[in-house]
Amino acid sequence: MAFSTPVIGSSGRLLTAYNIDWSVGHIGSNTREDVMLVQALFKIFYYELMGFNHDFDPPPDQTEVIVVDGYKGPITQKHITHFQAQMVARGQKVLADGIFDPFRAPGASSTVSKSRYALDLLNNGCGNFCEEQGIDNYSNLPNRQDMPQLLRSALKRVKKTASKYSYATA
């Protein structure tokens, strides 16, 4: 289930990032709240910030705004693949595998592929570009009435680690 996580920004002030518990995309768990979060971040990044997002265009032939419904279909998958390809083209070390994994910590690299988490980069883009424009589309995500109640409720939970990386001890 999607959740909020505290982050110390480069300015030293406390910020919030949004994470998922399980993978979204090809062969992902694709739990409803996790998919909703990824869709909501794409909606902010590509459509609400269009023209103010440093020339990050939505996927080719995508004429409608992505719907935040929690179902991973071909449109959501197209956004995931497109975003990863854009990050690679801009010099980010991202594994372009068509899947968004939860990030272990903001700014951290994957322990397996040694690449940046695409979801972390999407959070950074949304947060930074919204801040540049002086809008709270990203920071106010848990309270936005245009987002599904299921997502807003999930984002009211605050924790540090995704369930995928929490290990039970015997």
Steps between C-alpha positions, in 0.01 A plus 500: 500500500629847414628713788675824589857503623698780670799640310762756594537729197824652375404819687485299823125537541263208550310402184270216402548248219254235390592135468338168418515172690516272196616526138284656227538407132598188308493201737427735793255434782302801371298551817228757450633777729855458369383529138290806594805674644707437187212625283452810719870586476491459120191724490688773688831455317375480141164677495467746788856623450491490118712784369669542839667160534824563313370356170392161628219415260246225565524180297451545125139469383375551858230760442307465826610556858579175681211384720572432868294183540746247645488260207828432321409479136681586176485879559662478843759258364574734210564783750736284707703390198505852354613662825782250546616556140497877554709466816755281321512747207573780748792314653337351808610150591154340498418140425255525208315179585140621486449474875500749787637353820459666840808704586696403810582861586481824302811534285606139561604260227369147458711242680465261204528710183688793662263735314269776625143416584275645229227571758745710703589701188130551421444627856795738460370633170149558633621661822766721343295616200195577718722696737647696206145594395386578855220242491414227751372234258765261628542597866123504554437165327349329810237776524407558136129453447556409134689187606323176597416464870683166507826671400451795735441261790807293412723811488395601850708204622857605574782246516863473399524167321296320237354165599705344218815583698371422850614163621336304778739359755434166664 
